[in-house]
Coordinates of C-alpha atoms in Angstrom, one line a residue:
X233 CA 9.6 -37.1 108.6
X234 CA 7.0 -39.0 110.4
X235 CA 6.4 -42.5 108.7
X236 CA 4.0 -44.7 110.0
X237 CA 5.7 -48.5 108.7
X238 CA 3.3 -50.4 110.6
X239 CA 0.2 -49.4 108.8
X240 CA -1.6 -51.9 107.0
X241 CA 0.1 -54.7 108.7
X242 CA -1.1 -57.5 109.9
X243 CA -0.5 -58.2 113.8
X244 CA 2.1 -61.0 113.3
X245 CA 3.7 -58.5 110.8
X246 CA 4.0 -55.8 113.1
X247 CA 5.4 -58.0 115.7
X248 CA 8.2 -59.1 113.3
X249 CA 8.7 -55.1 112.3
X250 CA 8.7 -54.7 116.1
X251 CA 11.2 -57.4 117.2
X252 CA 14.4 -55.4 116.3
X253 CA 16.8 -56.2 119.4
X254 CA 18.3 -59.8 119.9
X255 CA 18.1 -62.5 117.5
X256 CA 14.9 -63.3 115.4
X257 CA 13.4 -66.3 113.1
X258 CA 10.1 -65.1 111.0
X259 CA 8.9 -68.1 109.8
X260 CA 6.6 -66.6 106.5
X261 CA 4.5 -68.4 104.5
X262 CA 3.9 -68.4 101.1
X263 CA 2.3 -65.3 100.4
X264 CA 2.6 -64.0 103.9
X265 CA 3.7 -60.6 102.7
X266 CA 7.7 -61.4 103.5
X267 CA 9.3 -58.7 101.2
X268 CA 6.6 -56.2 102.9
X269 CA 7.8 -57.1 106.6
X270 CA 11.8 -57.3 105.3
X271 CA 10.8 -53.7 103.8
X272 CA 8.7 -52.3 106.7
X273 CA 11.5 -53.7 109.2
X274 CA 14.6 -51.6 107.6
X275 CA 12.4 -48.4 107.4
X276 CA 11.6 -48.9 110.6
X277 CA 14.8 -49.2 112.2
X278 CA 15.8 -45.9 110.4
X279 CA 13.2 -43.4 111.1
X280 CA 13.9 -44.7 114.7
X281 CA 17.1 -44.3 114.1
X282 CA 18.2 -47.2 116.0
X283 CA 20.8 -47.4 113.0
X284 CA 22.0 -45.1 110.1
X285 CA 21.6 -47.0 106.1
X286 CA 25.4 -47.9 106.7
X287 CA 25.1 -50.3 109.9
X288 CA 22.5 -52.0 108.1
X289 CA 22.8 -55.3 106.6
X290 CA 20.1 -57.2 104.4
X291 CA 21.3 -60.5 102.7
X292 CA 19.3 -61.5 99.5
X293 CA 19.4 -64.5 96.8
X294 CA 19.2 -62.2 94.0
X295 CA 19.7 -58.6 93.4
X296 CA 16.4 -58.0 92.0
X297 CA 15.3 -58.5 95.3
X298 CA 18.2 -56.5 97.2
X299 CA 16.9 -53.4 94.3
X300 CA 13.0 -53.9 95.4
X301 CA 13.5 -53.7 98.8
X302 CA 15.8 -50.5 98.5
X303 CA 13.7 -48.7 96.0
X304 CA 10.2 -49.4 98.5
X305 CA 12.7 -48.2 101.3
X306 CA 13.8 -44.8 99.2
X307 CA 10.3 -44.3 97.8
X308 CA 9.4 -43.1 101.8
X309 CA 13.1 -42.3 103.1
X310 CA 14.2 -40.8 99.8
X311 CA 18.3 -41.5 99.5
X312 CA 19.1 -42.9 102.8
X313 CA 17.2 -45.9 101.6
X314 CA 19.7 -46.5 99.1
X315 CA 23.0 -46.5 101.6
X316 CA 21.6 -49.4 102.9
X317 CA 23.8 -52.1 101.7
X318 CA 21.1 -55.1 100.3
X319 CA 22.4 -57.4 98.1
X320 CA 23.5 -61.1 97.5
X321 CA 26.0 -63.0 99.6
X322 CA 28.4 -63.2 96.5
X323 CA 27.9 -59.6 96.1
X324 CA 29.0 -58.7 99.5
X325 CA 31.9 -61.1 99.1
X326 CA 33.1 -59.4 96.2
X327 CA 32.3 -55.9 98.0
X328 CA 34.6 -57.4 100.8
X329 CA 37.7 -58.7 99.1
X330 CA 38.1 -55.5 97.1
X331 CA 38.5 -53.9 100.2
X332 CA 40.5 -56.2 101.7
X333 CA 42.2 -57.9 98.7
X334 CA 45.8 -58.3 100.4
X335 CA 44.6 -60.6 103.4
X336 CA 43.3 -62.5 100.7
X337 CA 46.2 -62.9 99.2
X338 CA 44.8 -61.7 95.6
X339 CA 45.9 -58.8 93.1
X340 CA 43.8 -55.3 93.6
X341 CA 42.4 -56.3 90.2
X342 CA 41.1 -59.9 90.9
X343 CA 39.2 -61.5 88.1
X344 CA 36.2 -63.0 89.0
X345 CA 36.3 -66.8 87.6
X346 CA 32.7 -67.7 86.9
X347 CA 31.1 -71.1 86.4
X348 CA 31.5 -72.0 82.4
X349 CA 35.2 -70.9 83.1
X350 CA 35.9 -73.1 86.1
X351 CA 34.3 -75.6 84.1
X352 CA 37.3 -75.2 81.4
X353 CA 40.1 -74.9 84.0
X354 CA 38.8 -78.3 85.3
X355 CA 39.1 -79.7 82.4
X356 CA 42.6 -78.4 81.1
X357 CA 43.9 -79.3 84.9
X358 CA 42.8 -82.6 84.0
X359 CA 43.7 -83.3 80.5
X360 CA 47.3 -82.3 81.3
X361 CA 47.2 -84.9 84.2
X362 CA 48.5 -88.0 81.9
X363 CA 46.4 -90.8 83.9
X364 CA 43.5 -88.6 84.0
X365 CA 43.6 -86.7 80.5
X366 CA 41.2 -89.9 78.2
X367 CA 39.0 -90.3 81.8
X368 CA 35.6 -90.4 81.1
X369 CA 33.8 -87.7 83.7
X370 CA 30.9 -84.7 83.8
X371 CA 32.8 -81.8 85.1
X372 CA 29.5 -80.4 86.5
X373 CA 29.7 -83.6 88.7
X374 CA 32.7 -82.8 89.3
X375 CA 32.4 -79.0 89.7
X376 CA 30.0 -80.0 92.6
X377 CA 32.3 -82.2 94.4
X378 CA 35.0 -79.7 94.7
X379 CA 32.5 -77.1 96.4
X380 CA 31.0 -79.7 98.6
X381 CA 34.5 -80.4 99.7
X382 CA 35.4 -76.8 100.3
X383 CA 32.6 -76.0 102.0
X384 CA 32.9 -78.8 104.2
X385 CA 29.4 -80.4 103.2
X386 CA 29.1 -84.5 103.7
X387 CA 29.4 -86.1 100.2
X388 CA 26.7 -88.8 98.5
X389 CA 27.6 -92.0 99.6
X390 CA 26.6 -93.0 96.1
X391 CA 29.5 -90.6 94.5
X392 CA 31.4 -92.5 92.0
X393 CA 34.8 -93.2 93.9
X394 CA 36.5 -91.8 90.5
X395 CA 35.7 -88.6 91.4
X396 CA 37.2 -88.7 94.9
X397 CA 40.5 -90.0 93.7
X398 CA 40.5 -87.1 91.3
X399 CA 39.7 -84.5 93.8
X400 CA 42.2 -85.3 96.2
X401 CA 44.8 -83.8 93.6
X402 CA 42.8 -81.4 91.6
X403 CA 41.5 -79.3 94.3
X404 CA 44.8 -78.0 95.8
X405 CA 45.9 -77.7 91.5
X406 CA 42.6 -75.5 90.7
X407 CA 43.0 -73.3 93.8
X408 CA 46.7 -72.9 93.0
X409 CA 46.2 -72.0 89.7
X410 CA 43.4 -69.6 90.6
X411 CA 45.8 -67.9 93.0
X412 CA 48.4 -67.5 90.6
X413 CA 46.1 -66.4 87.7
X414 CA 44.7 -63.5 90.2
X415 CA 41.5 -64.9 90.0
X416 CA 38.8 -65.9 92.5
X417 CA 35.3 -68.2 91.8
X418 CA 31.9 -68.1 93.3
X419 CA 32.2 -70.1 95.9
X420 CA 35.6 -68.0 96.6
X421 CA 33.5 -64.8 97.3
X422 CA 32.0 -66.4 100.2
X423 CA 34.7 -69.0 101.4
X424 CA 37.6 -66.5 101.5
X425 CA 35.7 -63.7 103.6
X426 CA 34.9 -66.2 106.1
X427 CA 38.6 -67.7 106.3
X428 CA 39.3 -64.1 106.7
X429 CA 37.0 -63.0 109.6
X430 CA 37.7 -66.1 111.2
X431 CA 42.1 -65.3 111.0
X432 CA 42.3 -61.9 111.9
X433 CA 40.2 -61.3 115.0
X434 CA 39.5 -57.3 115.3
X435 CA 38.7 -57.2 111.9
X436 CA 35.8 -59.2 112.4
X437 CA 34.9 -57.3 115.5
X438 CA 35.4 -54.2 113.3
X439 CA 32.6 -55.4 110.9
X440 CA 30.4 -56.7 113.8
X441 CA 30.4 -53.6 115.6
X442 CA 29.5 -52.1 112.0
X443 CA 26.4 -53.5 111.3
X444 CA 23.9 -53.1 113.9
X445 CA 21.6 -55.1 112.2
X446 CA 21.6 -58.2 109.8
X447 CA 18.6 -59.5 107.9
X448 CA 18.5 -62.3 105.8
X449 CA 16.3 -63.3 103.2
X450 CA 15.2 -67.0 101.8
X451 CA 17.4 -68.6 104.7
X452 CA 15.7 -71.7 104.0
X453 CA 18.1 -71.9 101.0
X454 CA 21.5 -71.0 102.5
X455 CA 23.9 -73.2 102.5
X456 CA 26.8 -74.0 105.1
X457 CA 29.3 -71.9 103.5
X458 CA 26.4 -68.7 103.7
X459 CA 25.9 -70.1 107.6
X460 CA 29.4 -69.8 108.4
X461 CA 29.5 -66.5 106.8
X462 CA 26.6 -64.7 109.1
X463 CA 27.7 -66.2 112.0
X464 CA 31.5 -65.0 111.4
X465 CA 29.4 -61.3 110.9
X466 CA 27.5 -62.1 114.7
X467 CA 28.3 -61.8 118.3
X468 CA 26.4 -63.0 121.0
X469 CA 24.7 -59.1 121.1
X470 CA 23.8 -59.4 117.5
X471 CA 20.7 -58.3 115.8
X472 CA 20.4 -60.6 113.7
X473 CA 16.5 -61.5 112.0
X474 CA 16.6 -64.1 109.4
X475 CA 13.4 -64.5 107.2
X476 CA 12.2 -68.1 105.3
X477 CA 10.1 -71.1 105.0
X478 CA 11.3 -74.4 105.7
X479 CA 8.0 -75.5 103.7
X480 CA 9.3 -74.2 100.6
X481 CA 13.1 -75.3 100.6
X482 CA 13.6 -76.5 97.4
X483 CA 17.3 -76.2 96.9
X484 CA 18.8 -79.3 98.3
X485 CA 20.3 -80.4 95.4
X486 CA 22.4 -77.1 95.2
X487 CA 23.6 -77.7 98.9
X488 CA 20.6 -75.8 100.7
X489 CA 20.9 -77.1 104.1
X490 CA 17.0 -77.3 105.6
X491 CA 19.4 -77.3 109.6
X492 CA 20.2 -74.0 108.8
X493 CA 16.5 -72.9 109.3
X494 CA 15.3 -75.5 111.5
X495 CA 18.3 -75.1 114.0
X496 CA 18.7 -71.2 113.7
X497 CA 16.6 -71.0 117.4
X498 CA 19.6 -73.4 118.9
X499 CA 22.5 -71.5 117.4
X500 CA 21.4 -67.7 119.3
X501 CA 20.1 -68.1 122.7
X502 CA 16.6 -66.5 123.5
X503 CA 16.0 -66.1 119.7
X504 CA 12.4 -64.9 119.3
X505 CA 10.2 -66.5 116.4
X506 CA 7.2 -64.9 114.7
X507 CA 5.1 -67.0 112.1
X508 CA 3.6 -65.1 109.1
X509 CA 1.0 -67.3 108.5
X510 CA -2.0 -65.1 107.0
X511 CA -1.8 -65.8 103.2
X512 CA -2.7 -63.0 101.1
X513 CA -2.2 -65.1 97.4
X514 CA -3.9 -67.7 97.2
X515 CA -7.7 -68.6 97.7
X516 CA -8.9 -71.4 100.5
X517 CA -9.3 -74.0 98.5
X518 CA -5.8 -74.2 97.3
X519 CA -4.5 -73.3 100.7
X520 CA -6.5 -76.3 102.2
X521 CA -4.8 -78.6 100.0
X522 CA -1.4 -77.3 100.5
X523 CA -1.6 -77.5 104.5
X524 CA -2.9 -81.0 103.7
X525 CA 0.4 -82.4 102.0
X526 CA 2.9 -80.3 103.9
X527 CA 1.8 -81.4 107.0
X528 CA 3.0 -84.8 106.3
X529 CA 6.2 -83.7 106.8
X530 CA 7.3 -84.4 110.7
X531 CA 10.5 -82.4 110.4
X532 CA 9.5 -78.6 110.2
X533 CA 8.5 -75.3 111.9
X534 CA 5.1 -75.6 112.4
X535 CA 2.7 -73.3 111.2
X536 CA -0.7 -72.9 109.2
X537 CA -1.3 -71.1 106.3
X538 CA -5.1 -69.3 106.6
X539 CA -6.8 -67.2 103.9
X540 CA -6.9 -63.5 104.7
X541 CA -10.3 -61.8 105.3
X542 CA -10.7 -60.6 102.0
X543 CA -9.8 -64.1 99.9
X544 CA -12.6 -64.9 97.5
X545 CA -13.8 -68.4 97.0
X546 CA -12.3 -70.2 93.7
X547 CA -12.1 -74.1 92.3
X548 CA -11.2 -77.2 93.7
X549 CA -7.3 -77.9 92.7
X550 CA -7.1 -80.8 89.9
X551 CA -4.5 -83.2 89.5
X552 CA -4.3 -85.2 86.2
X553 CA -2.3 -88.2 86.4
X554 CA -0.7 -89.3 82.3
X555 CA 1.2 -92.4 81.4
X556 CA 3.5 -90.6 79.4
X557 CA 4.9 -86.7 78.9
X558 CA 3.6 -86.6 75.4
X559 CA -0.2 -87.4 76.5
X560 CA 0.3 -84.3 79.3
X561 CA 1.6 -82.3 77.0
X562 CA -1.2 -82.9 74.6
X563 CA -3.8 -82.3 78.0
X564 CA -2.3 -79.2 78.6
X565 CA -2.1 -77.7 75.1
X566 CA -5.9 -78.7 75.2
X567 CA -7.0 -76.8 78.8
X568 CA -4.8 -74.0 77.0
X569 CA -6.7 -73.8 73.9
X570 CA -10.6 -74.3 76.6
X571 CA -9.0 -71.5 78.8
X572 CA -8.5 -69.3 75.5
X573 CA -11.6 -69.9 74.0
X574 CA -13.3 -68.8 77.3
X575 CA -11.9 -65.4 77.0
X576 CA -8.5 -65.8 79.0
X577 CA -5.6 -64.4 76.9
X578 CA -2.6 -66.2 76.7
X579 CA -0.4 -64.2 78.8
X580 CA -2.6 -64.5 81.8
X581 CA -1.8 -69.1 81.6
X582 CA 1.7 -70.2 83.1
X583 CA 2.7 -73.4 82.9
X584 CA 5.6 -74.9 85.4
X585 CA 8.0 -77.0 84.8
X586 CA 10.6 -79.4 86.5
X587 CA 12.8 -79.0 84.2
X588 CA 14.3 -77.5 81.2
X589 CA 13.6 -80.6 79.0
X590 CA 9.8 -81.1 79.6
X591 CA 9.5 -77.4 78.2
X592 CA 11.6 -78.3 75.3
X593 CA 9.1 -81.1 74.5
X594 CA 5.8 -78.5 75.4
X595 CA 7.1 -76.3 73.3
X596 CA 6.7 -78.1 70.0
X597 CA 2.8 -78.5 70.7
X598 CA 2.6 -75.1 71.5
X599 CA 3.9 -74.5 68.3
X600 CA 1.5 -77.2 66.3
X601 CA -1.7 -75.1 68.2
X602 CA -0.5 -71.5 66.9
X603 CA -0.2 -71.1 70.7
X604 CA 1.9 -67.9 71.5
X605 CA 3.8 -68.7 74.3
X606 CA 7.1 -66.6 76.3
X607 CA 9.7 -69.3 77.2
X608 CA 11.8 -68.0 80.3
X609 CA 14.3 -70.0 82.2
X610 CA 16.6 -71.2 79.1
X611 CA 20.1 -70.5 78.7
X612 CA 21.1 -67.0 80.1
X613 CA 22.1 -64.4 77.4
X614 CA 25.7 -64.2 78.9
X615 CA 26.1 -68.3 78.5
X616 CA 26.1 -67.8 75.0
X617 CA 28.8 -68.2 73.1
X618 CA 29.6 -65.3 70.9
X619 CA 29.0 -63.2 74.6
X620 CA 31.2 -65.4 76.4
X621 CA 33.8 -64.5 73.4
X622 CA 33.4 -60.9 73.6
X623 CA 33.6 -60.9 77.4
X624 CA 36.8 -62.8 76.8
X625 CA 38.6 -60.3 74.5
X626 CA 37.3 -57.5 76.7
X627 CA 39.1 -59.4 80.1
X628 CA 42.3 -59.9 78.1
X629 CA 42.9 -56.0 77.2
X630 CA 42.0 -55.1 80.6
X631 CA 43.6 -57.7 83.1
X632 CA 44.9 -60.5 80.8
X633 CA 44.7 -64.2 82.1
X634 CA 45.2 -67.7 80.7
X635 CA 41.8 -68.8 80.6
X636 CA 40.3 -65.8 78.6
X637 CA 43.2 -65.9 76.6
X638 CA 43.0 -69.6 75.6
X639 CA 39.3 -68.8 74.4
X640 CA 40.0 -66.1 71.7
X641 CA 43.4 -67.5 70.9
X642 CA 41.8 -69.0 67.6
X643 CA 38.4 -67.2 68.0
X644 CA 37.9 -66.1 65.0
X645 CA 39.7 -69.2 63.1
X646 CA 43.3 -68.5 62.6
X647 CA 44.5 -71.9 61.8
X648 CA 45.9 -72.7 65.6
X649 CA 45.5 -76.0 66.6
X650 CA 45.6 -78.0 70.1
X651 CA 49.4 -78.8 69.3
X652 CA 50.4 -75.0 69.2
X653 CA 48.5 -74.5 72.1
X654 CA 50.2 -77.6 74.1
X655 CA 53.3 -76.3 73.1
X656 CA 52.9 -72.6 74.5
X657 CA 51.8 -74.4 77.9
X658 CA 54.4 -76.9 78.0
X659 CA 57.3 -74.2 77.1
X660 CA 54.8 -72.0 79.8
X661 CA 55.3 -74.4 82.1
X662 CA 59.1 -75.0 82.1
X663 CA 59.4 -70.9 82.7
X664 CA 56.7 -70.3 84.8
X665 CA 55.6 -67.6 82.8
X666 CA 52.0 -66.4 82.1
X667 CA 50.5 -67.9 78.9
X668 CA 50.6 -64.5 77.6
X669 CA 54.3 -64.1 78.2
X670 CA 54.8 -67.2 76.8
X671 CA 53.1 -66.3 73.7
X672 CA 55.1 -63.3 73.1
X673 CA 58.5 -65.4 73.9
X674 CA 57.6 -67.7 70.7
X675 CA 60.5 -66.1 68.5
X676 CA 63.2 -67.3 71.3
X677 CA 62.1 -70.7 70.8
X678 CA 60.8 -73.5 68.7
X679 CA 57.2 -72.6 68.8
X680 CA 55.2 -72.9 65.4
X681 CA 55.5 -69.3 63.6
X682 CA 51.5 -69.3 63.9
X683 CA 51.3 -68.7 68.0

């Protein structure tokens, strides 16, 4: 099948499509047609078949993207597009350690410890630590300092000193206790491949040799523990193209490290770099302001973001300046109800916010207006309580462990209180049994009849 991938592309598209030996940096720009390149770039490398679907690798930050770009690839390759493996780094983690689930030292049917449950083995490590149990401390802070210190990240020299002194013990108790509940968090999906390929030396040749090619996608938000894991997947003959903008790296506070991107041409030598810098989105006016702020910042790739051919003319950007969040929230309902009146229907206005709070506060003038409105970006549906209960009960029949069973113990009500429970751990503890075998012990000791 003759497939022409470079049609319709732009000449610094076709040049990052063309780039497929050696190590490569595309620098796109907003709007600079990034998924299409990414896209164009795999198909390319298979109708030429410089690689079969298998030895190709494409890194993504969420699997709606990692579908996208396999379904555009399948639409023109049919199923070979869909053997490509695309997908998150947690994803291939997880893809990883079931394959290799003995070097890591876990159970063929690992659980998979998400965030709300770390959260609770945190705080159950802690409250059974005497001099800790009454502290005063935000697990998410907390939460954050343990992955900071695993992945080897410098801490705020602002952190609370309190926290450190509680780290130092509870990091080696929460791993331990992960290891012996067969279970394995986030930040384990990506840490323990990497301590992995970095022990055992021909099997990271093994998965070097496999993938011919590595792409990576939004590298401008990788962190260190996501660097360390590419490069354990690279040799110095690697093909390895990473795609971002260090002009949109917003995820510092989650440990996005902006040296990942603005290094990446001193950790490959003769790494090529192609900027995507025609903007097919926006109109001049607003890319004109946008090249005005950003190039205020001294420590970045530089590039310049210029309308394509076809961009149509629109308004001046506005900026509104309010004492308070209620008088902007009472602007924007107002430009809302202008922009409606003028004929624009509702769904075709988006409002952004920083955060979760400010829509919170939106919302109730919204309301007041008879505004309809679609709030996205609240709670996710499995962070809810009744799913997190369900999820539970469904972990315990399958692979029972502690922390799911803690959570349904008394979920419905069934009159078990914290002293029943502390009881089953302590007698747990003395045995070193499971909390489920301790549980079904109770008639050989002094439990309460209700456990």
């Amino acid at each position: 099948m003759n497939i022409n991938w470079l049609q319709n592309l732009n000449e610094q598209q076709r040049q990052a499509v063309l780039q497929t030996e050696g190590p490569l940096l595309i620098l796109a720009g907003a709007g600079s047609g990034k998924t299409t390149v990414l896209v164009s770039r795999t198909g390319y490398i298979l109708s030429q078949h410089l690689a079969t679907a298998a030895e190709v690798l494409v890194l993504t930050f969420t699997n709606k993207a990692a579908r996208e770009l396999k379904e555009r690839v399948s639409h023109k390759l049919g199923q070979q597009g869909q053997k490509v493996w695309a997908g998150t780094f947690h994803g291939w983690g997880l893809d990883f350690l079931k394959k290799n689930y003995k070097l890591a030292g876990l159970p063929q049917r690992f659980g998979l410890l998400d965030a709300t449950d770390a959260r609770s083995l945190l705080k159950d490590l802690v409250k059974e630590r005497q001099h800790y149990a009454k502290s005063n401390f935000d697990v998410e802070i907390l939460q954050n300092v343990l992955s900071d210190i695993r992945a080897g990240k410098s801490l705020s020299p602002k952190l609370d000193e309190a926290y450190l002194d509680m780290a130092d013990w509870l990091l080696p108790a929460y791993t331990a206790k992960m290891h012996s509940l067969g279970l394995i968090d986030f930040d384990g999906l990506i840490l323990k491949p990497t301590e992995i390929l970095k022990q055992h030396e021909n099997l990271a040749k093994k998965y070097q040799q496999k993938y011919k090619y590595i792409m990576v996608d939004e590298f401008q938000d990788t962190n260190k523990m996501q660097l360390d894991l590419v490069l354990s997947l690279c040799n110095s003959n690697s093909n390895i193209a990473v795609v971002g903008d260090d002009d949109q790296s917003i995820y510092g506070w989650r440990g996005a490290e902006i040296q990942n991107i603005l290094g990446f041409p001193k950790l490959f030598k003769n790494c090529h770099v192609v900027r995507l810098e025609t903007n097919y989105r926006s109109t001049p006016q607003i890319l004109t302001m946008a090249n005005s702020i950003i190039h205020r910042n001294e420590e970045r790739h530089k590039k310049q973001l210029v309308p394509n051919a076809h961009a149509g003319s629109g308004p001046l950007p506005e900026v509104f300046i309010f004492d308070h969040e209620e008088a902007e929230c009472e602007e924007i309902t107002q430009l809302i109800l202008d922009y409606h009146k003028k004929g624009f229907a509702y769904k075709d206005i988006a409002v952004l916010f920083r955060s979760n709070s400010q829509g919170a506060l939106l919302e109730g003038y919204l309301k007041r207006s008879n505004i309809e409105y679609d709030l996205t970006g609240g709670p996710a549906l499995i962070d809810r309580k009744e799913v997190r209960d369900v999820l539970a009960y469904i972990r315990t029949a399958i692979v029972p462990n502690d922390i799911a069973l803690r959570r349904i113990l008394n979920t419905p009500h069934r009159g078990i209180g914290d002293t029943s429970i502390h009881k089953v751990i302590d007698y747990q503890k003395e045995h070193e049994l499971s909390f489920l075998q301790a549980i079904k012990l109770w008639h050989k000791t002094d439990i309460n009849e209700k456990v």
